[in-house]
Coordinates of C-alpha atoms and ligand atoms in Angstrom, one line a residue:
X21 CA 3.1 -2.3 -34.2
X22 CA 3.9 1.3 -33.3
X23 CA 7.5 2.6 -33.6
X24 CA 9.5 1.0 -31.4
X25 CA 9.7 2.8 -28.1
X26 CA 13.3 3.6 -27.2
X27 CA 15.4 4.7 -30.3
X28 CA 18.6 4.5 -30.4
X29 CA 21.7 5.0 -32.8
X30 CA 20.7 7.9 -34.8
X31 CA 22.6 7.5 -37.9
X32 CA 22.3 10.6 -40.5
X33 CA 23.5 8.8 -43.7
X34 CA 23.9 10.5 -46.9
X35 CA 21.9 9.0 -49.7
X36 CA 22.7 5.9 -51.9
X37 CA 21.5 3.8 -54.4
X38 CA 19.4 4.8 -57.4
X39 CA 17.9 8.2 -56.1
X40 CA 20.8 10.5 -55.0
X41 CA 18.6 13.5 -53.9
X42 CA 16.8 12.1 -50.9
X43 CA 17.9 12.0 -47.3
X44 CA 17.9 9.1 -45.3
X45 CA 17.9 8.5 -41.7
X46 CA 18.4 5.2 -40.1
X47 CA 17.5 4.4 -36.2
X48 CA 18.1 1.1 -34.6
X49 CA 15.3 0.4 -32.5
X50 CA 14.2 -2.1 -29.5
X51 CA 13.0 -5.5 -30.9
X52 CA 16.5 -5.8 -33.3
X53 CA 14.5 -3.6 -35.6
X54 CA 15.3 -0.8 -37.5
X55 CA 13.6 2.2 -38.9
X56 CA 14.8 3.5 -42.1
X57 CA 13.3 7.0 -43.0
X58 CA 13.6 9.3 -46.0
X59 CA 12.2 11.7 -46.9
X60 CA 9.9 10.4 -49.6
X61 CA 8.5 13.2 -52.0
X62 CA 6.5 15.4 -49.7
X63 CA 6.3 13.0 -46.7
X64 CA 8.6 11.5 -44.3
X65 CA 8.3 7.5 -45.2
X66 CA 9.3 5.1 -42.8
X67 CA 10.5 1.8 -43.3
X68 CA 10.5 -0.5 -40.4
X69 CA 12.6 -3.8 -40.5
X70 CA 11.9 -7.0 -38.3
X71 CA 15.0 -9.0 -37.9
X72 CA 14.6 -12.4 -36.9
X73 CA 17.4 -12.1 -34.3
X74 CA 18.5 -9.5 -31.8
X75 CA 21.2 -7.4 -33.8
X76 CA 24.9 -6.6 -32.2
X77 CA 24.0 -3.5 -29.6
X78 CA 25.5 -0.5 -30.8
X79 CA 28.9 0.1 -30.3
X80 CA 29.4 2.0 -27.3
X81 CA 29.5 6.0 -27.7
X82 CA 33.0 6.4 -28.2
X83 CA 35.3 9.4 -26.6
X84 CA 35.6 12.5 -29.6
X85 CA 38.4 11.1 -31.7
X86 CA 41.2 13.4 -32.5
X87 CA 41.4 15.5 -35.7
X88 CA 44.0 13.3 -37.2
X89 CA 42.5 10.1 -36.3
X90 CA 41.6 7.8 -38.7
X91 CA 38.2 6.5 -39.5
X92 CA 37.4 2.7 -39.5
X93 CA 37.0 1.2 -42.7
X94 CA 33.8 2.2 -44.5
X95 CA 34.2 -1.6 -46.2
X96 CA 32.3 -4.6 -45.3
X97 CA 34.3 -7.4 -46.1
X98 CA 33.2 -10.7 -46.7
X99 CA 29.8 -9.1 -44.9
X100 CA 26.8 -8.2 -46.7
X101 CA 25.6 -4.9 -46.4
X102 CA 22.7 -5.0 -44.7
X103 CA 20.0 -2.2 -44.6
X104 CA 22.0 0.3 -41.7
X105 CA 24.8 0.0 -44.5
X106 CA 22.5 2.3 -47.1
X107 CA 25.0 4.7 -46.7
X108 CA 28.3 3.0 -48.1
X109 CA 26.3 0.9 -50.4
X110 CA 27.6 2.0 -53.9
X111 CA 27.4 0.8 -57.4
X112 CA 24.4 -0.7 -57.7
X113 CA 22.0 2.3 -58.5
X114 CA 20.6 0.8 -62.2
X115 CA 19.7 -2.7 -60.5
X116 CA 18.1 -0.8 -57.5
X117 CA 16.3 0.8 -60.0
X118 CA 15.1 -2.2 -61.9
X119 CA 13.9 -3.6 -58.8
X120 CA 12.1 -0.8 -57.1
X121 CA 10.1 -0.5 -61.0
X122 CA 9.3 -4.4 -60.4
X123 CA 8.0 -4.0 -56.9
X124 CA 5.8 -0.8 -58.1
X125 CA 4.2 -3.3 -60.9
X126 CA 4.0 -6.0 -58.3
X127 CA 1.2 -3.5 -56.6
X128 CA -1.0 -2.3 -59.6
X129 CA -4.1 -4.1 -59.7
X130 CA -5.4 -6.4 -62.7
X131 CA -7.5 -5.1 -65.1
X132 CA -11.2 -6.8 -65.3
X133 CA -10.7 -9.9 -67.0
X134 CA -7.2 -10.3 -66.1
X135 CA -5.5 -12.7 -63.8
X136 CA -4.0 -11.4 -61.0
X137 CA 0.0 -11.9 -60.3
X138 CA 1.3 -13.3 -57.1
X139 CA 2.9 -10.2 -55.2
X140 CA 6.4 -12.3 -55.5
X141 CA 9.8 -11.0 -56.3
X142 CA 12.8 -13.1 -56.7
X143 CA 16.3 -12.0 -56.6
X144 CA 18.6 -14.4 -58.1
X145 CA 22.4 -14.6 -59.3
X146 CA 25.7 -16.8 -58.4
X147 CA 26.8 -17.1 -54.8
X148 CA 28.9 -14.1 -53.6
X149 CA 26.9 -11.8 -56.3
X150 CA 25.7 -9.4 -54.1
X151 CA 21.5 -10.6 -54.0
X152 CA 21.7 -10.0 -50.0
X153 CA 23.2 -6.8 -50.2
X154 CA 21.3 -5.8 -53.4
X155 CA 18.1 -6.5 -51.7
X156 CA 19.0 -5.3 -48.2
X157 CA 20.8 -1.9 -48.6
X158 CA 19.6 -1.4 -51.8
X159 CA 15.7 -2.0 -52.5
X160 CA 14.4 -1.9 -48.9
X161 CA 16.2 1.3 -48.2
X162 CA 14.5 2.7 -51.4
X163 CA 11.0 2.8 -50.2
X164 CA 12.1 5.3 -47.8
X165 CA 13.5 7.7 -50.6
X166 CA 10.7 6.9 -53.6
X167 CA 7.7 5.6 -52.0
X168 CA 5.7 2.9 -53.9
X169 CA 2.1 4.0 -54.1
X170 CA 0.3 0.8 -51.9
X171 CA 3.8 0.3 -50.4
X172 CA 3.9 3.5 -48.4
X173 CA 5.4 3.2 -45.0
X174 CA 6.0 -0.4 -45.5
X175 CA 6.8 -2.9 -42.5
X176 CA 9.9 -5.4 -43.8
X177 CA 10.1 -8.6 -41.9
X178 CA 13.4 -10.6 -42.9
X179 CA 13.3 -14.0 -42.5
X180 CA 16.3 -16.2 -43.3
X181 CA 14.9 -19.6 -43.3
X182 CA 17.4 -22.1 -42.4
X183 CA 16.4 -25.4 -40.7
X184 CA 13.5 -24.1 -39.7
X185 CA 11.3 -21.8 -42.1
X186 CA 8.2 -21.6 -40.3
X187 CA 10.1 -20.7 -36.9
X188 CA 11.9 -18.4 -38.3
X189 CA 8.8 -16.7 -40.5
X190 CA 6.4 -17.1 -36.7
X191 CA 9.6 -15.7 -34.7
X192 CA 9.6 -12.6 -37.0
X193 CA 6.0 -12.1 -36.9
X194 CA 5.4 -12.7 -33.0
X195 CA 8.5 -9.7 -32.9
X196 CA 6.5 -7.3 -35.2
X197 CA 3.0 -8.1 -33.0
X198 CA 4.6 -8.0 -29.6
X199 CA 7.7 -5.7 -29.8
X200 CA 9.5 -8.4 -27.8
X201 CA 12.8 -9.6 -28.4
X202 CA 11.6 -12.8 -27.5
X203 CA 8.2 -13.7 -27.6
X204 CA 8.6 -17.8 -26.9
X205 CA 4.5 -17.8 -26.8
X206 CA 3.8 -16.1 -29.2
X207 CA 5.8 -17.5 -31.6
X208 CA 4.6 -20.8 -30.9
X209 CA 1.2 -19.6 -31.2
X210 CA 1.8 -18.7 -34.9
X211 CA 3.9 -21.1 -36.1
X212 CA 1.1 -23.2 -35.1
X213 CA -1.6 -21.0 -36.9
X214 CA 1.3 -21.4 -39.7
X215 CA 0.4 -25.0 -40.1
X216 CA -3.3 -24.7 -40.4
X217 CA -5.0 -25.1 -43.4
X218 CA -8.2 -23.7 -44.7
X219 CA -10.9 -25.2 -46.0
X220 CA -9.2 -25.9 -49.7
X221 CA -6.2 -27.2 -47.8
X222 CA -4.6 -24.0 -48.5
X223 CA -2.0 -23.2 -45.2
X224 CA -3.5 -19.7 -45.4
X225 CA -1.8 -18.5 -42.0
X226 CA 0.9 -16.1 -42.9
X227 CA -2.6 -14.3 -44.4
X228 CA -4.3 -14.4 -41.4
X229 CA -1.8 -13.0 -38.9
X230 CA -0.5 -10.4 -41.2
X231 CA -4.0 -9.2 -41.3
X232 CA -4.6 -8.5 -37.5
X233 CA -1.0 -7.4 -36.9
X234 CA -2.0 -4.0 -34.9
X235 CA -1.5 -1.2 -37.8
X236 CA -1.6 -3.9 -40.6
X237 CA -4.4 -1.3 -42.5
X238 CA -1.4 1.4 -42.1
X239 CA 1.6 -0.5 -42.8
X240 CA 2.0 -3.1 -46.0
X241 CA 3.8 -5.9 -44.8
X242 CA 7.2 -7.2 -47.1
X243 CA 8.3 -10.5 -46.3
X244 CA 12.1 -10.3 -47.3
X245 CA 13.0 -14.1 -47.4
X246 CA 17.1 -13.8 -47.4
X247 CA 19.1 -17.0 -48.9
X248 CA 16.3 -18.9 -49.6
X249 CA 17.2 -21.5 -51.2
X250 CA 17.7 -22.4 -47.4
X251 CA 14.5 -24.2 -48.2
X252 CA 16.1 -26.5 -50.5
X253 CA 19.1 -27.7 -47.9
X254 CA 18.3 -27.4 -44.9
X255 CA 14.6 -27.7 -43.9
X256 CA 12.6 -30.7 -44.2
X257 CA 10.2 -31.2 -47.1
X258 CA 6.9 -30.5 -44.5
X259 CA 8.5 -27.6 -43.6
X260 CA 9.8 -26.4 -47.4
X261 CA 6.2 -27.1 -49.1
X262 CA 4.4 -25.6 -45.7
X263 CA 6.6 -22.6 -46.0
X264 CA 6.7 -22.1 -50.1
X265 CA 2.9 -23.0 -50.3
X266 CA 2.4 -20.2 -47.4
X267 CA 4.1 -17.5 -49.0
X268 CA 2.6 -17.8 -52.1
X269 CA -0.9 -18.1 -50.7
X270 CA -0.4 -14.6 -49.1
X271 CA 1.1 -13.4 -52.1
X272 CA -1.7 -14.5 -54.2
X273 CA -4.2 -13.1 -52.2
X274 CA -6.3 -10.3 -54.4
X275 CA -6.1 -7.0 -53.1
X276 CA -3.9 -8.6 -50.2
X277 CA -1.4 -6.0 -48.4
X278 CA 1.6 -8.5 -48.1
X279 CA 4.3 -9.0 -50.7
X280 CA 7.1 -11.7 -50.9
X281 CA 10.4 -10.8 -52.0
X282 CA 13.5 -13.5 -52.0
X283 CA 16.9 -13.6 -53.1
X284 CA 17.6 -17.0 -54.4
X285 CA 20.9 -18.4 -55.4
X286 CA 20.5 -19.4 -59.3
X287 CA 22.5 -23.0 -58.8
X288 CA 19.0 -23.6 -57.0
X289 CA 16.5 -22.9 -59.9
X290 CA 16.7 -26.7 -60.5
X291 CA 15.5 -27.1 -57.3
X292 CA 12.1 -24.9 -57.8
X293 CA 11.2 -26.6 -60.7
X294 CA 9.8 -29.4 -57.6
X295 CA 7.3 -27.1 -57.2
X296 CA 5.8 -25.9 -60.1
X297 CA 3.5 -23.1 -58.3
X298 CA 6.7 -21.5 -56.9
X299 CA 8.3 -22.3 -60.5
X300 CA 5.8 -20.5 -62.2
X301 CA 5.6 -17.5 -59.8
X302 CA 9.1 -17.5 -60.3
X303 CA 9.7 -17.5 -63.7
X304 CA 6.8 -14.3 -63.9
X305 CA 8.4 -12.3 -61.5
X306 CA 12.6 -12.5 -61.0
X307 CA 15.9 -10.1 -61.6
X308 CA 19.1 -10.8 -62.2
X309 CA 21.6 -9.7 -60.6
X310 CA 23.9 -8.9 -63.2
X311 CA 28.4 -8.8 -62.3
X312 CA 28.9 -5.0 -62.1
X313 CA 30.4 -2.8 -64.8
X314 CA 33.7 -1.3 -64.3
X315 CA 31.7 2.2 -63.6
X316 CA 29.5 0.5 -61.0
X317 CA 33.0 -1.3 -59.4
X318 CA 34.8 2.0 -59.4
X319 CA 31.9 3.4 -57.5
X320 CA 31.7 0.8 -55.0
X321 CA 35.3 1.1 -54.7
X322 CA 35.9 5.1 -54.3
X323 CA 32.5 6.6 -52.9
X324 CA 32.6 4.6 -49.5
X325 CA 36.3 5.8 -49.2
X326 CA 35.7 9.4 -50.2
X327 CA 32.7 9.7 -47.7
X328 CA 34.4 8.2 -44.8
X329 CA 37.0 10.9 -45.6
X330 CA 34.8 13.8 -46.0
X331 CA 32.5 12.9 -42.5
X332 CA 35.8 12.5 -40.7
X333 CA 37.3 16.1 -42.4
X334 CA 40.2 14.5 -44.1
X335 CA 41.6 14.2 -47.7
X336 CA 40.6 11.1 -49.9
X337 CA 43.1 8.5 -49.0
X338 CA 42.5 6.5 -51.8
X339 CA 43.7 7.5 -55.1
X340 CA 42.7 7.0 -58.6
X341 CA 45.5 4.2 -59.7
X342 CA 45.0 2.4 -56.8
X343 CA 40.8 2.5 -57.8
X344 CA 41.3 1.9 -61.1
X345 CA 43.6 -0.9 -60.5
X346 CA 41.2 -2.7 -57.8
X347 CA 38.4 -2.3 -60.6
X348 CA 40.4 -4.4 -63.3
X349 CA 41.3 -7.1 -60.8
X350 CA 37.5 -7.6 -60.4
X351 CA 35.7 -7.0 -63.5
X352 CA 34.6 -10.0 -65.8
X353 CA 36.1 -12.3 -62.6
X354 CA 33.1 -14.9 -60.8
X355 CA 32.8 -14.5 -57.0
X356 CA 35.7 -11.7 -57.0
X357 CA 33.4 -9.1 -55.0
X358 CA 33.9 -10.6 -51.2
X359 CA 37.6 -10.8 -52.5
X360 CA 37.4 -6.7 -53.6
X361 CA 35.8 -6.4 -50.3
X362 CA 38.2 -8.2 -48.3
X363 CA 41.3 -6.4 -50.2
X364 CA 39.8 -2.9 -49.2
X365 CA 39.3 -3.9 -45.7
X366 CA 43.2 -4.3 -45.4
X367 CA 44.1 -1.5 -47.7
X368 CA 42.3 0.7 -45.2
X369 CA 43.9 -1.0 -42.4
X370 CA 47.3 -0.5 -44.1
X371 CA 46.6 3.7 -44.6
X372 CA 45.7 4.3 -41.4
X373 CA 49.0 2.5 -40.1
X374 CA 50.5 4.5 -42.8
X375 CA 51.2 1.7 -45.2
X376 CA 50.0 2.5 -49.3
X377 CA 47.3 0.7 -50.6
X378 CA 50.1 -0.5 -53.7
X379 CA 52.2 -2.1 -50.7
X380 CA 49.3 -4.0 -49.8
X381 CA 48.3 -4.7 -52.2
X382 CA 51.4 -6.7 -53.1
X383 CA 51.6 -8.0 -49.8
X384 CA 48.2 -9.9 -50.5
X385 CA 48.6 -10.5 -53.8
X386 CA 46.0 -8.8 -55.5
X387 CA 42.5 -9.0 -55.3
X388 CA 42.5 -12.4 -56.4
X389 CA 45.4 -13.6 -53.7
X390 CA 44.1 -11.5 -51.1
X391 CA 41.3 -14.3 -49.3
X392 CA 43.9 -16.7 -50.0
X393 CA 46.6 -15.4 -48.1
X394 CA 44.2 -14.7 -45.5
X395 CA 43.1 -18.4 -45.1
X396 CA 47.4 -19.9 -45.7
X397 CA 47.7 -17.4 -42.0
X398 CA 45.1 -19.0 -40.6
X399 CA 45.5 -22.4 -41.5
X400 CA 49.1 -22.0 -40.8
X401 CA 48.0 -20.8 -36.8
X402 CA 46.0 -23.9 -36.5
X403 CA 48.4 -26.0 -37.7
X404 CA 50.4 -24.9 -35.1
X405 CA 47.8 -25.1 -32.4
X406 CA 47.2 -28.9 -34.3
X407 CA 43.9 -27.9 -34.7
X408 CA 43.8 -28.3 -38.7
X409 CA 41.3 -31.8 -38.1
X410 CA 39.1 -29.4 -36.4
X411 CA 39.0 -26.7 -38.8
X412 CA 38.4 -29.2 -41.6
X413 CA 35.3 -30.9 -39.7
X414 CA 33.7 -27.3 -38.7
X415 CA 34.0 -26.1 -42.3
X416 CA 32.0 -29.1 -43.8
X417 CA 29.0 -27.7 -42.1
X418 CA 29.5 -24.8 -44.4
X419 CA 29.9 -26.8 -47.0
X420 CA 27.6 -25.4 -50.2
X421 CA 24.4 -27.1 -49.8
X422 CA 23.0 -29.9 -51.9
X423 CA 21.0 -28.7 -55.2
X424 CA 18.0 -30.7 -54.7
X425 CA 16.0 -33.6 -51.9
X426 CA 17.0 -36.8 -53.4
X427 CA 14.7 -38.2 -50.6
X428 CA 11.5 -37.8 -49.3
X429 CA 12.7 -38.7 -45.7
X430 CA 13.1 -36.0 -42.8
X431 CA 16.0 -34.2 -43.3
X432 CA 15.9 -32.4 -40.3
X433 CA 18.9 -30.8 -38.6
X434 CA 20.0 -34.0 -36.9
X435 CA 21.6 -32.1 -33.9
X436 CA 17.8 -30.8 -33.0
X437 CA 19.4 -27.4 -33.4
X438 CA 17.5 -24.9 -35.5
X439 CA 20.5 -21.9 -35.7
X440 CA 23.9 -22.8 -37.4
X441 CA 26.6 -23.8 -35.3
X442 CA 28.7 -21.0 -34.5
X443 CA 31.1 -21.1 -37.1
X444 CA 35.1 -21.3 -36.1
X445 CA 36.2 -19.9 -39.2
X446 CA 35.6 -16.1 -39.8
X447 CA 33.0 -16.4 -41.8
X448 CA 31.3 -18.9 -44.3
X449 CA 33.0 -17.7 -47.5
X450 CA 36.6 -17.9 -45.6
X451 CA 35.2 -21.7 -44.7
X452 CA 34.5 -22.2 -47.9
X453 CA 37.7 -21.2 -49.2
X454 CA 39.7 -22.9 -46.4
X455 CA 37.5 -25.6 -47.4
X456 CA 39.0 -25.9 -51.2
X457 CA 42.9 -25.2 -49.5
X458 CA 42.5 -28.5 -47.3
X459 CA 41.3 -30.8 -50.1
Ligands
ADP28 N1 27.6 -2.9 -54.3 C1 28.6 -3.5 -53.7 N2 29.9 -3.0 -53.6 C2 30.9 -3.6 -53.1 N3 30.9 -4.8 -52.5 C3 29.7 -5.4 -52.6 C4 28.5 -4.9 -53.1 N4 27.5 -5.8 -53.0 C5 28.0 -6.8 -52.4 N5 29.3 -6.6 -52.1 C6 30.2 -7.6 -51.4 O1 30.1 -8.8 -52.1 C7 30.1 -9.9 -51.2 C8 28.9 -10.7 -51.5 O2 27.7 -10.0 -51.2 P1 26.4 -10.6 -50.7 O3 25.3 -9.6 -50.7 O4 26.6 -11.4 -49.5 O5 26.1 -11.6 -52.0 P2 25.1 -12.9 -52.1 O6 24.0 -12.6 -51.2 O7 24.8 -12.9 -53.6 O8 25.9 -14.1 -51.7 C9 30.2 -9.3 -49.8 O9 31.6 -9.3 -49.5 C10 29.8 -7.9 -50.0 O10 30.4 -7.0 -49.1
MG29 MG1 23.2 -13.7 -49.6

């Protein structure tokens, strides 16, 4: 595919991540994609990234704010940072590092005599962990500062499997081959080339397309499979050993140009053991995320704040106590990050209506009380509204999913529907948490 036509949203971000020293620049294009360029060691390297679904449009251009106005909140909340975030995505620099080394090995050939190693990466940790952001903001925006010698100029299609795996891997493609936002034929067209099988039974499809993709000898392709264990809990088994056997066939493909990389929730490593290829791939080629280190926290915490203040020509509104403090409500705590996140997010809120980040703080609660007053507010609206049977019946469908098939049946999406409902709560982890409150 050739750049996307009609660029838009030119966004100069200062660097992140594990390399400091390289610029990056990140375009939202046509097609939901978006081109991440750095610039590399001699040469501009571009990173272009397939979504699966048309992203928000840009917000409109907004009138020149005044000197004194303050600038939204440089936090993402119970949101992942997602690769146009690589510019307030802090903290995570050593793990970035780790992975970029692991993707470099993934690409050196075998020496004569040796096996070769599926191109696979897998990104695993707890729920709430950071994988998604790790992976998105992190790794992918990486190969546009260091480039990976037979990764140059990389083509990143990110498929998040849901019901529907092979859709959602065929939609991705049919965008990167046609630059439509919705290619309906095309789409079908691979997901049925998906399905074939060659003459080993191998489905070699994912292969075969990525190999005539127009610029495929220019551009490697990286299939970034996001939540994947997806595959576990919500496709059917056809479509979870189709769509595992798939990806590892093009992985395993000697000398092949496409590499697999997946973050992976680690309550579903049980589940992978059902199939042992995967397994083994797996086990040969996976990162932790590790919890971050007070530094790493302190980082994530202050550097977002302080560049939002220096772009928007104002002091630091975020001081050290306040930071420290924040960082020892988190460390050493499970699943306290979307909480961190979701603290900041009103602490900002509160300094730009001039309230101190220690008044919100105790307003919330902490870090720790911060989701949960959130979810009492908005349980106590619905209440009111009597909609609390409504809520509680929405939220089961975000309810965590199941660690394993216990049958071989089709476990399709019973509704037909291959895209999750449009939640009513804000957002799955706020489900989840209302969830726990209305037991
Ligand atoms: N480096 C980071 N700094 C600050 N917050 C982070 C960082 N990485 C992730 N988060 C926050 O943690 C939460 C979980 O992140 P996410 O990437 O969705 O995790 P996972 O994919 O493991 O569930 C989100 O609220 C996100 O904004
Ligand atoms: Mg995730």
């Amino acid at each position: 595919m050739d750049e996307p036509a009609e660029l838009i949203n030119a966004v100069s971000a200062e660097p992140a991540g594990a390399s400091d020293l390289r610029r990056l620049t990140v375009r939202q294009g046509v097609v939901g994609s978006i081109l991440i360029a750095g610039d590399g060691n001699v040469v501009t390297q571009t990173v272009t990234i397939i979504h699966q679904y048309s992203r928000a449009e840009p917000e409109p251009e907004q009138p020149a704010r005044s000197a004194t106005a303050f600038p939204p909140s440089p936090y993402k909340g119970l949101e992942a940072f997602y690769e146009e975030d690589a510019d307030r995505f802090f903290g995570r620099s050593a793990v970035v590092d780790t992975l970029w080394r692991r993707l470099r090995d993934l690409q050196t050939l075998p020496l004569p005599g040796q096996a070769a190693r599926a191109r696979l990466l897998a990104i695993i940790g707890p729920s709430g962990s950071g994988k998604s952001s790790v992976a998105r903001a992190g790794l992918i925006p990486e190969l546009a500062r260091r480039p990976i010698s037979g990764l140059a100029n990389p083509r990143v299609a990110v498929v998040i499997p849901h019901t529907e795996p092979i859709e959602a891997l065929a939609t991705v493609l049919a965008r990167l081959a046609t630059n439509d936002p919705a290619p309906a034929a095309k789409t079908r067209e691979f997901a049925d080339e998906i399905t074939r099988v060659n003459d080993a039974g191998v489905p070699n499809g994912l292969r075969r397309i990525a190999n005539v993709l127009p610029g495929a000898d220019r551009h490697p392709l990286i299939v970034l499979v996001d939540q994947f264990e997806e595959v576990f809990t919500s496709a059917s088994e056809s479509g979870c050993t189709l769509f595992i056997e798939t990806l590892l066939d093009a992985a395993s493909e000697a000398g092949g140009r496409i590499t697999i990389v997946l973050t992976l929730r680690s309550d579903f490593l049980s589940a992978t053991a059902r199939y042992p290829a995967l397994d083994a791939v797996i086990a040969a080629g996976s990162e932790l995320v590790p919890a971050m280190t007070e530094t790493e926290l302190k980082e994530a915490i202050s550097l977002p704040a302080a560049h939002a203040a220096k772009d928007s020509g104002m002091p630091n509104p975020l001081d050290q106590g306040t930071v420290e403090l924040l960082a020892q409500e988190t460390i050493g705590r499970e699943g306290a990050l979307p909480l961190l996140q979701f603290a900041l997010n009103r602490i900002w809120e509160g300094l730009a209506a001039g309230t101190s980040p220690a008044e919100t703080l105790r307003e919330l609660g902490g870090v720790g009380g911060a989701l949960a007053a959130e979810a009492d507010r908005l349980l106590s609206d619905l209440r009111g509204v009597g909609k609390e049977d409504l809520v509680r019946r929405r939220c089961r469908r975000h309810a965590p999913p199941r660690p394993a098939f216990r049958d071989r049946g089709d476990r399709r999406n019973p509704g037909g529907c291959n895209r999750p409902a449009a939640p009513v709560c804000p957002s799955r982890r706020a489900a989840g948490y209302l969830r726990s409150r209305l037991r």
